[in-house]
XYZ file of C-alpha atoms in Angstrom:
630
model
C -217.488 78.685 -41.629
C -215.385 79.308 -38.782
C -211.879 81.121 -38.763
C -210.382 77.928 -37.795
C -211.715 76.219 -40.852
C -210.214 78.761 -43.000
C -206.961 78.634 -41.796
C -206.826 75.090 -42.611
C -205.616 75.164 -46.461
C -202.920 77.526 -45.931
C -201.274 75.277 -43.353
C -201.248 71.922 -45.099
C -200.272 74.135 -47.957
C -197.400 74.922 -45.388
C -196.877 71.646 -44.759
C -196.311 70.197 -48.211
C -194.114 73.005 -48.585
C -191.575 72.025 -45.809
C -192.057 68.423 -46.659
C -190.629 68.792 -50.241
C -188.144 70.481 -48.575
C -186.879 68.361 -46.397
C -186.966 65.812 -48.807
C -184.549 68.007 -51.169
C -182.386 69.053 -48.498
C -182.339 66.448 -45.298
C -182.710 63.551 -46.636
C -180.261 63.593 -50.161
C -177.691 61.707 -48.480
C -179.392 58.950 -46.933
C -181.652 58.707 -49.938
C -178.566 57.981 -52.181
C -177.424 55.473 -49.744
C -179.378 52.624 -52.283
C -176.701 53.073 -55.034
C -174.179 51.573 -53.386
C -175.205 50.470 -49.844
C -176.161 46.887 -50.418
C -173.828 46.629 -53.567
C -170.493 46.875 -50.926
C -172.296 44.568 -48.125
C -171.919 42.007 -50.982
C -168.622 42.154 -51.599
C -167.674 40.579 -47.810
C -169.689 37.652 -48.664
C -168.446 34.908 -51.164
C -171.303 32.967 -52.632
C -174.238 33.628 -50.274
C -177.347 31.277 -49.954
C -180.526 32.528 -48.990
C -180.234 32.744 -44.963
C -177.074 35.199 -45.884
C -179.270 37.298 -47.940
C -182.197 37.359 -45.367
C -179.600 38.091 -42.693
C -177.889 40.711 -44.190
C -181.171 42.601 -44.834
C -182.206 41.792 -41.467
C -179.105 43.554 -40.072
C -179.621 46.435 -41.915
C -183.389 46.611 -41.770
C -182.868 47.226 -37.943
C -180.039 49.165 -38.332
C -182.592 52.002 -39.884
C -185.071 51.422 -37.646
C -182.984 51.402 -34.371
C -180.112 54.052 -35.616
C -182.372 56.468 -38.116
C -185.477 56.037 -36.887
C -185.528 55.740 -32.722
C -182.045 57.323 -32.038
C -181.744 60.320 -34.522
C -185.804 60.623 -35.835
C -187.437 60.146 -32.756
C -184.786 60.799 -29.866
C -181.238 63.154 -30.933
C -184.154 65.891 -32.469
C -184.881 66.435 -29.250
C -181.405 68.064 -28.437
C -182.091 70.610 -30.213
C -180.466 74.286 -29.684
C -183.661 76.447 -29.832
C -184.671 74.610 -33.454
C -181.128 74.079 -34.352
C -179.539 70.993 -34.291
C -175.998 69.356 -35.768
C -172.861 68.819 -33.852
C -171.646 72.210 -32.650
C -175.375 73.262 -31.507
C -175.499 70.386 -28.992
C -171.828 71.156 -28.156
C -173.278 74.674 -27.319
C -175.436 72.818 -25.181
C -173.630 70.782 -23.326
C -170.941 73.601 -22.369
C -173.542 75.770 -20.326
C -172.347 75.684 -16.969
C -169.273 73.586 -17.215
C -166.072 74.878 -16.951
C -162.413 73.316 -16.402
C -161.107 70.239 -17.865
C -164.473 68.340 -18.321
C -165.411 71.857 -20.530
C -162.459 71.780 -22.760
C -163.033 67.854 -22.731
C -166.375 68.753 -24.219
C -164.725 71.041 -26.624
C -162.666 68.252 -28.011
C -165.668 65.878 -28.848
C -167.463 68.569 -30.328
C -164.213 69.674 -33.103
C -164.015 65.910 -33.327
C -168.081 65.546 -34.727
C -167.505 68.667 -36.736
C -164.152 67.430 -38.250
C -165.574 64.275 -39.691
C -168.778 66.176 -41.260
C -165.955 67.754 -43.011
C -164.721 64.016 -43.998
C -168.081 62.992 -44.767
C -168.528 66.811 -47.331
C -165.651 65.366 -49.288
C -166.296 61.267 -49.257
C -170.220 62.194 -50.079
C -170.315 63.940 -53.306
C -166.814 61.724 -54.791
C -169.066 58.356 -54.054
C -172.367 59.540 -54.584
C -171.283 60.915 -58.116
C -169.073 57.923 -59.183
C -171.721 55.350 -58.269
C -174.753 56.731 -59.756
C -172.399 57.503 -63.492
C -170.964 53.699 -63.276
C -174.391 52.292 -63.779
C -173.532 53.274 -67.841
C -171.048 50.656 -67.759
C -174.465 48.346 -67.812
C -175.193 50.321 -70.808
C -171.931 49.646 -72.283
C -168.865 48.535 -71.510
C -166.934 50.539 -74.043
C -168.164 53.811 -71.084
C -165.893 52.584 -69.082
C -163.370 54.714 -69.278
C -165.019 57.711 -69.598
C -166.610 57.059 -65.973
C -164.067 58.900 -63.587
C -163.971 61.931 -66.414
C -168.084 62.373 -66.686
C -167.963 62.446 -62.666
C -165.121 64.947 -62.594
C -166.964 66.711 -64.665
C -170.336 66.513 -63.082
C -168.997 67.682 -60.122
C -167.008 70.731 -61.292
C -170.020 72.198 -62.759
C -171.676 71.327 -59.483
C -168.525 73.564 -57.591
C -169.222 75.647 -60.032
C -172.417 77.153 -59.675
C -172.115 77.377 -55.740
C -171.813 81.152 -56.256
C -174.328 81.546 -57.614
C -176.643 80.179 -54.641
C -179.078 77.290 -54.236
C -182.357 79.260 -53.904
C -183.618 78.295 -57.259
C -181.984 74.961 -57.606
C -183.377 74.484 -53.874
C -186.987 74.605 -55.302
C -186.993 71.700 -57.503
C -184.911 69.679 -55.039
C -187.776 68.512 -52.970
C -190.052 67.525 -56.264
C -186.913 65.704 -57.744
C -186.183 63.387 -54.546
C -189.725 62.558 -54.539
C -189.543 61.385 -57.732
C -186.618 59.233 -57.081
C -188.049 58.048 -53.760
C -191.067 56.922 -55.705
C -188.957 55.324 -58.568
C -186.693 53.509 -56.043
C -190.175 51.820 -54.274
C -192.314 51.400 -56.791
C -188.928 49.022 -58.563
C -188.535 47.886 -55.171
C -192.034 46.596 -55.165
C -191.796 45.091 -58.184
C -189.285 42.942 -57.112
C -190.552 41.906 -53.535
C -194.043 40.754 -55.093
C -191.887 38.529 -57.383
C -190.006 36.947 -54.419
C -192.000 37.834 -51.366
C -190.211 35.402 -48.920
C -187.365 38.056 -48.675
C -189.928 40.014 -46.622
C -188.972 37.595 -43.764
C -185.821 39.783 -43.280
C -188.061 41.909 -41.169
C -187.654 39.023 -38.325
C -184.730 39.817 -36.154
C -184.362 36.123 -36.022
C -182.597 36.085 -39.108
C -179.784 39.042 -38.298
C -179.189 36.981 -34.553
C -178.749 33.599 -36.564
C -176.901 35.124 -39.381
C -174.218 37.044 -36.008
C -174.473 33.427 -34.373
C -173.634 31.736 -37.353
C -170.848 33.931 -38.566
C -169.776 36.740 -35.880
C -166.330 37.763 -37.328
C -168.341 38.150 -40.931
C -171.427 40.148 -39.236
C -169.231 42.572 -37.535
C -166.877 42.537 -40.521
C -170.180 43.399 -42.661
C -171.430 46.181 -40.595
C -168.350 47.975 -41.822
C -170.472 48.305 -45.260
C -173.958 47.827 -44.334
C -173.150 51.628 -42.222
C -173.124 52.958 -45.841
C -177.410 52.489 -45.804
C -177.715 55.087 -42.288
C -175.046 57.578 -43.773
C -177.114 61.205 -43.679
C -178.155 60.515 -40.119
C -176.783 63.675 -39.216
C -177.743 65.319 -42.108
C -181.350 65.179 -40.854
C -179.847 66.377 -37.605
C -177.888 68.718 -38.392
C -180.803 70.124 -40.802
C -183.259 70.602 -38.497
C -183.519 73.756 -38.215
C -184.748 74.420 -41.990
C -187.935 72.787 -41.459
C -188.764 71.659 -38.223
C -188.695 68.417 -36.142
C -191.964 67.796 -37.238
C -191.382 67.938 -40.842
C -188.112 65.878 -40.862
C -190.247 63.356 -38.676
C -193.383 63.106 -41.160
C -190.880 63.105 -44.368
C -189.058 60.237 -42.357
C -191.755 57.899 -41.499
C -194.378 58.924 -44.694
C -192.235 58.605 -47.686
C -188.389 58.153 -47.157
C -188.058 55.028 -44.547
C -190.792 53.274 -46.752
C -188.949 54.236 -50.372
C -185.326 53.143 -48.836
C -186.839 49.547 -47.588
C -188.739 48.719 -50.378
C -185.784 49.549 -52.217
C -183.225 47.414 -50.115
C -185.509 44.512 -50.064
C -186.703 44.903 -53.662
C -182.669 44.356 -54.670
C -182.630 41.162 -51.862
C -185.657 39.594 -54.060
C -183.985 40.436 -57.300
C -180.726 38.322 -55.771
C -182.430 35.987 -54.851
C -183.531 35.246 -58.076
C -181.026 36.259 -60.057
C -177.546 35.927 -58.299
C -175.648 37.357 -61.006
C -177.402 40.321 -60.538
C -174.641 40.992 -57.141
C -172.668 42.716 -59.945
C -175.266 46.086 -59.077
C -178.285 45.225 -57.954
C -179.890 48.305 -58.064
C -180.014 49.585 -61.873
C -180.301 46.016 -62.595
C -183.448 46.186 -60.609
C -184.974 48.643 -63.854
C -185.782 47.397 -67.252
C -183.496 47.322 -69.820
C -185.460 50.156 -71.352
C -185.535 51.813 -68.239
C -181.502 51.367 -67.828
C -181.066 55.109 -68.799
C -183.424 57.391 -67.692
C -182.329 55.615 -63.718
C -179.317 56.416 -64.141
C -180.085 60.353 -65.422
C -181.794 60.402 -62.208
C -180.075 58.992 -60.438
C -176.718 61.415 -61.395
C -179.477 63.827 -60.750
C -179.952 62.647 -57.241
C -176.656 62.422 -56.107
C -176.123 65.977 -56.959
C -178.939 66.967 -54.906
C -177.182 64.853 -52.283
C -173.620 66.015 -52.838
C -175.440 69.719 -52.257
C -176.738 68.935 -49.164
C -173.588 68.219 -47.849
C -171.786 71.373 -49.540
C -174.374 73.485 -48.307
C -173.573 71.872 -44.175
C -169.798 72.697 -44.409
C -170.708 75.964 -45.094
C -173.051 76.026 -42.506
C -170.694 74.213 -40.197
C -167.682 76.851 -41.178
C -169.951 79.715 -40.686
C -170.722 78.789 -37.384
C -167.069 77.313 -36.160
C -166.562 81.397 -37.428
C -168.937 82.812 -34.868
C -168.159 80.397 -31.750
C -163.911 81.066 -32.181
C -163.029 77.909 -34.109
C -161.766 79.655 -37.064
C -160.395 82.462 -38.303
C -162.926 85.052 -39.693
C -164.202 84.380 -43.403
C -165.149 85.576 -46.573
C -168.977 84.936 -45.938
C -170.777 85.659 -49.181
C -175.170 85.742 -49.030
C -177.071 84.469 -51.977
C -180.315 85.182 -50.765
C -181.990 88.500 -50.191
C -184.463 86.572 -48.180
C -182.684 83.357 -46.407
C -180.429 83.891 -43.950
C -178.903 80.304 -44.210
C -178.207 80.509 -48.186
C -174.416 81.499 -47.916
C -171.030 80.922 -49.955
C -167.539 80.665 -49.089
C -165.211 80.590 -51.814
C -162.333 79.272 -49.770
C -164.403 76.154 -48.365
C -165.662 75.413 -52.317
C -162.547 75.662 -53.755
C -160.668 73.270 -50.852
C -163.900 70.892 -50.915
C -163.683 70.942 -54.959
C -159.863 70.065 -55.088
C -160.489 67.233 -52.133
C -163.118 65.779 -53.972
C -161.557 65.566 -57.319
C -158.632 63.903 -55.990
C -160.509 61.328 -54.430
C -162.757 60.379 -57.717
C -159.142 60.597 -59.278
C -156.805 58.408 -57.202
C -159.674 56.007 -55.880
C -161.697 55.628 -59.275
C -164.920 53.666 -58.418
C -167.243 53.855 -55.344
C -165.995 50.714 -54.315
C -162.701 51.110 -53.497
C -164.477 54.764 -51.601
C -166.927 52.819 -49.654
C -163.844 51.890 -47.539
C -163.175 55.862 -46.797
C -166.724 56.477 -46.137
C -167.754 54.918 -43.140
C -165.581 56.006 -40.805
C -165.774 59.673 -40.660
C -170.235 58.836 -40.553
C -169.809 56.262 -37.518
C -167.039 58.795 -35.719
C -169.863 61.710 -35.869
C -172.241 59.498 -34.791
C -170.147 58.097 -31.698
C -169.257 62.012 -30.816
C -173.098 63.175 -30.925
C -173.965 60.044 -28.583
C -170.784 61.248 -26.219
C -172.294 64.715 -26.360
C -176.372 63.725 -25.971
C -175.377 62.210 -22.684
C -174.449 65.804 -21.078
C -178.005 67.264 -22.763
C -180.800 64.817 -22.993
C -180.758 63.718 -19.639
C -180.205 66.898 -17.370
C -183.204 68.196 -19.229
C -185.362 65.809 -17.676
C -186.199 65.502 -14.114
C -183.923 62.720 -11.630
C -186.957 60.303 -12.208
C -186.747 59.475 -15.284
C -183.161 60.428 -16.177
C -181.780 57.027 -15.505
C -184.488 55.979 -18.669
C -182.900 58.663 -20.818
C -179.195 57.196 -19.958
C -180.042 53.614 -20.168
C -181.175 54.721 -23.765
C -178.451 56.366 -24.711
C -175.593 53.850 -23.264
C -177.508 51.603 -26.245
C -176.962 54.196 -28.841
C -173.174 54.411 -27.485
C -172.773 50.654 -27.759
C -174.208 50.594 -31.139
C -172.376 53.328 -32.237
C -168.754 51.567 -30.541
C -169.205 48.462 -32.631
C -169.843 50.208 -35.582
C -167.082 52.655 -35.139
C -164.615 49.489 -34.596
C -165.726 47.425 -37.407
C -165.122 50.373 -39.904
C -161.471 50.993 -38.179
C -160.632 47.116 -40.081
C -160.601 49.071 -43.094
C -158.517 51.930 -42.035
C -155.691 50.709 -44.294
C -158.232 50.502 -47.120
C -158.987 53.935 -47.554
C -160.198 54.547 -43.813
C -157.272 57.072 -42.996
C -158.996 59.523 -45.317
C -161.578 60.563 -43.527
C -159.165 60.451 -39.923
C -156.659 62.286 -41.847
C -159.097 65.542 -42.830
C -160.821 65.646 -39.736
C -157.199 65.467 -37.916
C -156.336 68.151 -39.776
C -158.831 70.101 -39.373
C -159.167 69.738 -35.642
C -155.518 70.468 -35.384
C -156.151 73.650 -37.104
C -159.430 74.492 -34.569
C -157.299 73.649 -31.680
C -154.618 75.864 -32.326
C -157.333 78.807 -33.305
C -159.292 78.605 -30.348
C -156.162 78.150 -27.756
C -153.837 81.034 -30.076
C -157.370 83.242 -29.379
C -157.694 82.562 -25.413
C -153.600 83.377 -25.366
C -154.004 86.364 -26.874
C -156.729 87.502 -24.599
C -155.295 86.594 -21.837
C -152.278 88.999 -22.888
C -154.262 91.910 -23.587
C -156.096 91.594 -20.430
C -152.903 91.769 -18.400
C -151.556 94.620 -19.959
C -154.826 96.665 -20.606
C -155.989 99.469 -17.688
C -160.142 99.119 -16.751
C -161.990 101.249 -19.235
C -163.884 102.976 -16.622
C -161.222 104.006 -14.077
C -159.404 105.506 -17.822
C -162.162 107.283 -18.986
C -162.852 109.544 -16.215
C -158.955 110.333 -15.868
C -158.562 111.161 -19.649
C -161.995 113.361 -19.204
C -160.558 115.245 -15.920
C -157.574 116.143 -17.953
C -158.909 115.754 -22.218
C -156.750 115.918 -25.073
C -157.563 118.362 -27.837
C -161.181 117.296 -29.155
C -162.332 116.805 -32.238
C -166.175 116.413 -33.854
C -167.803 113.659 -34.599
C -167.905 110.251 -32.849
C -165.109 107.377 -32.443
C -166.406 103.899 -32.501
C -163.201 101.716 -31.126
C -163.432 98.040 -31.475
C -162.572 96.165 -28.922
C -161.492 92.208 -28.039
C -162.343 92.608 -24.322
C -165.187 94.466 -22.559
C -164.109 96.584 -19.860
C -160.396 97.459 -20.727
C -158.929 99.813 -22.533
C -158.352 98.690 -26.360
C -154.796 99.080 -27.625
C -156.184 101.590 -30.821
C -156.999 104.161 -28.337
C -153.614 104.005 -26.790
C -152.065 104.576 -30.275
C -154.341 107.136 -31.222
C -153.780 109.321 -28.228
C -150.268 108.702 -28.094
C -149.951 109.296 -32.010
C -152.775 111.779 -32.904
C -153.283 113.648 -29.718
C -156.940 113.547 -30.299
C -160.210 112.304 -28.623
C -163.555 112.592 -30.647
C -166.657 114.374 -28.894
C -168.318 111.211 -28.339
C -166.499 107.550 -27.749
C -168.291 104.156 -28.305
C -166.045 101.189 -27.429
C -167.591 98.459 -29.067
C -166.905 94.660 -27.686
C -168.782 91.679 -29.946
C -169.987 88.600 -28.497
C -170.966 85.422 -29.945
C -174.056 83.995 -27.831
C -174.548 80.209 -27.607
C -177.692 79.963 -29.137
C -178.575 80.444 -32.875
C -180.612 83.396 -33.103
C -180.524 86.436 -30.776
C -183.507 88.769 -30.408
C -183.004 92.437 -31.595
C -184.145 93.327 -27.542
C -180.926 91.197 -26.577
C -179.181 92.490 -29.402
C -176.979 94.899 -27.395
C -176.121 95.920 -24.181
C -175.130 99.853 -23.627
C -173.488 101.099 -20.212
C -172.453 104.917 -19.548
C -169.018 105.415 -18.430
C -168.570 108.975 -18.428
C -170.147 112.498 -19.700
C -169.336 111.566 -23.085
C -168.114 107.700 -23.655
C -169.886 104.346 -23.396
C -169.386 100.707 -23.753
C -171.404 98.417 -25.809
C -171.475 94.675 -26.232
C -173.287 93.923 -29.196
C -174.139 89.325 -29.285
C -174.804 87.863 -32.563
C -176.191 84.235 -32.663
C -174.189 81.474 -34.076
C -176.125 81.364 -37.161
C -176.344 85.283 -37.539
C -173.417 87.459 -38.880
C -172.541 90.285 -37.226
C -173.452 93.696 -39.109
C -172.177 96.305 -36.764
C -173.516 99.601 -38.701
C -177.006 97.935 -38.273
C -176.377 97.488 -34.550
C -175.441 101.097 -34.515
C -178.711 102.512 -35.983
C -180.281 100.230 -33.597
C -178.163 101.908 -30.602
C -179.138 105.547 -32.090
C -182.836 104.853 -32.079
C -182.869 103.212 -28.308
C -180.201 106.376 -27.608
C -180.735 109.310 -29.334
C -178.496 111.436 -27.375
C -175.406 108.973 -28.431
C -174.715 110.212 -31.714
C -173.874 107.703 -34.516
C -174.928 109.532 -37.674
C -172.892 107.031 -40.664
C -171.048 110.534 -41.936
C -169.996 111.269 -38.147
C -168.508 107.908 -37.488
C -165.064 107.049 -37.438
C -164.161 103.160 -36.894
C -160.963 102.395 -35.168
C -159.599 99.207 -35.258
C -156.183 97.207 -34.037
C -154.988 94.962 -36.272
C -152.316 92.288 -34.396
C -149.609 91.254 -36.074
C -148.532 87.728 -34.466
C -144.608 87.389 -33.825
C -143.281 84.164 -32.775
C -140.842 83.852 -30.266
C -137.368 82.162 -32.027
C -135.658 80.782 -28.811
C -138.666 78.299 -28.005
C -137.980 74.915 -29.642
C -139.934 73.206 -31.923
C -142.571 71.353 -30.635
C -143.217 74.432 -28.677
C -143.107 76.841 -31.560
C -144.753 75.231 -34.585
C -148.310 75.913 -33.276
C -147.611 79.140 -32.585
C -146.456 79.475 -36.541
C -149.336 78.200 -37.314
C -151.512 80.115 -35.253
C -149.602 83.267 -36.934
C -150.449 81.894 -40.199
C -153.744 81.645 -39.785
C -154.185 84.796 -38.230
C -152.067 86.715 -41.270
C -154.915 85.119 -43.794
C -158.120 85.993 -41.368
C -160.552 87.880 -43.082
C -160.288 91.577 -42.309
C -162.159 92.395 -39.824
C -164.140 95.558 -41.747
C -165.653 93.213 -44.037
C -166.485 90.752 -41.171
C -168.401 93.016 -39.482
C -169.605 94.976 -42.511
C -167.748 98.397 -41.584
C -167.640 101.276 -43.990
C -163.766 100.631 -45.486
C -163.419 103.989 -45.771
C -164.198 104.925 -42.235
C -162.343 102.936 -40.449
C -158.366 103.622 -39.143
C -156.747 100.485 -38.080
C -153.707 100.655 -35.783
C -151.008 98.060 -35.925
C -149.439 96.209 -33.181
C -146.948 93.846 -32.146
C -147.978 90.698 -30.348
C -145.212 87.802 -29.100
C -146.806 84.629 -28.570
């Protein structure tokens, strides 16, 4: 037997693997979609016949294959960020070599997308949760009540054991969604081969006659029938985990299949039993079987609701590294994963959001109104964006092909963007409201950040030039070596001023120490850092983390010691100095002037401090304070 042959079982086994997992993880959201997809498409019809059912499914039979499948499955992959995908990764992308307004235009697209994921991590687990727990009102109607408090409930222990990490839970996350995928076709099934003229839905004919028949209704409708491609980005945005292969085969093998024979499985079961619009799916199951669905199907959700939890961490993290946001608690609950991480803050906001919601909005219902918007706007944003990367990676041949494309996507995307803005009254301004927010609060970040480098570059002298001067003429010196942090390669950093006007002193040895986010997710240890000589006994490093790594700066330093031996950066030797900026508003500007810069203050006051960011010793590191107007 050849060594090719026994390779073999250890890569399906592979394969398998990262299947169940992107089952678990990618495709929770969009898996869930059943509950309640087809359930609010009803509501906008009064009394429909059979050409409204068929059309309806027709619609949203092609709105998977032409939204899920061709743009995100087979096409949007594609713009991938070495592996990585999701909003800010193409944004990365697009940004390389543009500068100016048509840059920061970029910029503003990209907070947009990311914005409404945050939407979408609050709407998901609040409708996801209440819809699979109101299928025990089919149980009994005496539940009723105790609906909104079982979901509460259900998702405070799910908040709850965030700390604690998804590693384990992660495992049985694939294995569970294939159960429900396989529950949700085998009913569908059932159904179709007891009405199998609803399978005539696959005809486009019957979505064009149903739009010529009724357009204000159809575009009306697409409002709710969104609510079955919700998790598009999710699969996106995922990527990375598992692969574009794996996310393709999970796509086309198991989940597209499950989610159709599920949708058309609850058209058969209308058709031949209207009354059973009420909630056609868990009146798809047996009456014996009413119970265990919807155990699994609570079970489901959370999986989903998870998926999304886990993204605006992900999403934080790297809106952290790329100068969105102010620097973070970042917790790791993996040893081994460098993608299993926890912030406290982001739980505790998402946990309050999504309480209120279940609270002041009470069934999924009245929340399929919030929902669609903030998954339409992140589509429309990642079509704006794919049309600065897919193309120009291509040569001018076919290019035009790849725009043609993509104008379709942008269409699609338009109309479905519109018709969900008719129910911004309805619950719509929720999601516009976080993601405005939130975007206000990136904004002011990233502009307070460029300020505030642009003032310390004015009034700092070139490292270099400093160097040799303070060597030609030294201060007292004292052992050891003096690692200074500093904002901007190449000048000198305000703690050295302080400590030479203050202490008098300069070490033996002087590192200044610049760190860089790169645009890309993962850097290689060779590109880790760059280390230039400025003098007999000083040097400047600029150490570039990825925007899916966290900087560890005593690691980098080890690293530095081993490539540099005679640079010496023994832990005990090393003393970290640090400014820490105090922001002072100006009182004389007026207020539309000044309130950004308050809140740029405020978010700088309750930044993370910058020792635990970068994993410094606390108790070798002196921070000098400074003074900044803004």
């Amino acid at each position: 037997m050849t060594s090719e042959h026994r390779r073999e079982p250890a890569v399906t086994t592979s394969s398998r693997t990262l299947l169940l997992g992107a089952l678990g993880v990618v495709y929770g959201d969009i898996g869930t979609s059943p509950l309640y997809a087809i359930k609010a498409s009803l509501s906008f019809l009064e009394q429909p016949g059979t050409a409204d059912i068929l059309g309806l499914l027709s619609l949203l039979f092609w709105l998977l294959m032409i939204v899920v499948s061709l743009k995100y499955v087979m096409i949007i992959v594609c713009a991938d960020n070495r592996g990585e995908g999701g909003t800010l990764a193409l944004l990365e992308l697009a940004l390389r070599g543009v500068s100016g307004r048509k840059r920061w235009f970029f910029i503003v697209l990209g907070l947009i997308g990311a914005c409404l994921f945050y939407g979408d991590s609050v709407i998901t687990p609040a409708i996801s949760v209440l819809s699979a727990i109101e299928g025990i009102r089919l149980v009994s109607h005496t539940l009723d009540a105790w609906i909104v408090p079982i979901s509460v409930a259900v998702l405070a222990l799910l908040f709850l054991i965030q700390s604690r990490g998804t590693g384990a839970m992660g495992r049985l996350f694939g294995p569970v969604m294939l159960v429900w995928f396989s529950v949700m076709g085998g009913l569908g099934a059932w159904h179709i081969a007891q009405a199998p003229q609803i399978l005539q839905a696959v005809n486009p004919a019957w979505a064009i006659g149903f739009i010529a028949k009724a357009p204000w209704t159809a575009y009306v409708l697409l409002g709710a029938l969104v609510l079955a491609v919700t998790g598009a980005e999710s699969l996106y945005a995922d990527m990375g985990h598992f692969g574009r292969s794996a996310v393709r085969r999970a796509w086309f093998g198991i989940v597209l299949p499950a989610l159709l024979l599920c949708y058309f499985g609850q058209g058969a079961l209308i058709l031949s039993q209207p009354e059973a619009m009420v909630n056609p799916f868990f009146l798809m199951a047996p009456a014996w079987a009413l119970a265990p669905l919807v155990a699994l199907a609570t079970v489901a959700t959370i999986i989903a609701s998870q998926s999304v939890i886990s993204g605006a961490f992900s999403v934080t993290r790297q809106a952290v590294q790329l100068g969105f946001w102010p620097r973070m608690a970042i917790l790791h609950t993996s040893a081994q994963e460098e993608g299993q991480v926890y912030l406290p803050r982001v739980n505790v906001l998402l946990f309050v959001s999504v309480t209120i919601l279940v609270v002041s909005f009470g069934s999924s219902d009245n929340l399929a109104h919030a929902y669609g918007l903030a998954v339409t706007g992140t589509m429309l944003m990642t079509s704006l964006l794919a049309f600065a990367v897919l193309p120009r990676r291509h040569g001018p041949g076919v290019r035009w092909l790849w725009t043609a494309l993509l104008l379709v996507f942008l269409a699609i995307d338009v109309v479905l963007f519109s018709s969900n803005m008719l129910k911004l009254l309805d619950g719509g301004w929720v999601p516009l409201l976080i993601g405005g927010t939130l975007f206000t609060l990136m904004a002011t970040w990233k502009q307070g950040r460029e300020r505030m480098h642009e003032a310390l570059a004015a009034n700092q002298p070139p490292l270099a030039s400093f160097m040799e001067a303070l060597e030609a003429d030294p201060p007292t010196r004292v052992p050891g070596t003096a690692v200074f942090m500093s904002m901007i390669a190449g000048t000198v950093p305000p703690a050295l001023l302080h400590n030479l006007k203050h202490n008098k002193v300069l070490h033996e040895q002087t590192l200044f120490l610049t760190v860089q986010s790169a645009d890309i997710p993962y850097v290689p240890l060779s590109e880790r850092c760059n280390l230039l000589r400025l003098s007999n006994t000083s040097w400047q490093a600029i150490g570039r983390w990825g925007f899916k790594e966290e900087p560890n700066v005593p690691l980098l330093l080890q690293y530095v010691h081993q490539e540099h031996p005679e640079l010496d950066l023994d832990p005990m030797q090393v003393s970290y100095f640090l400014s820490r900026q105090t922001i002072i508003v100006v009182r004389k500007l007026p207020l539309h002037l000044a309130w950004r810069r308050r809140l740029f203050a405020f978010m700088a006051r309750n930044a993370s401090r910058s020792t635990r960011f970068y994993r410094i010793p606390p108790n070798r590191v002196v921070e000098m304070g400074m003074q900044m107007e803004l």
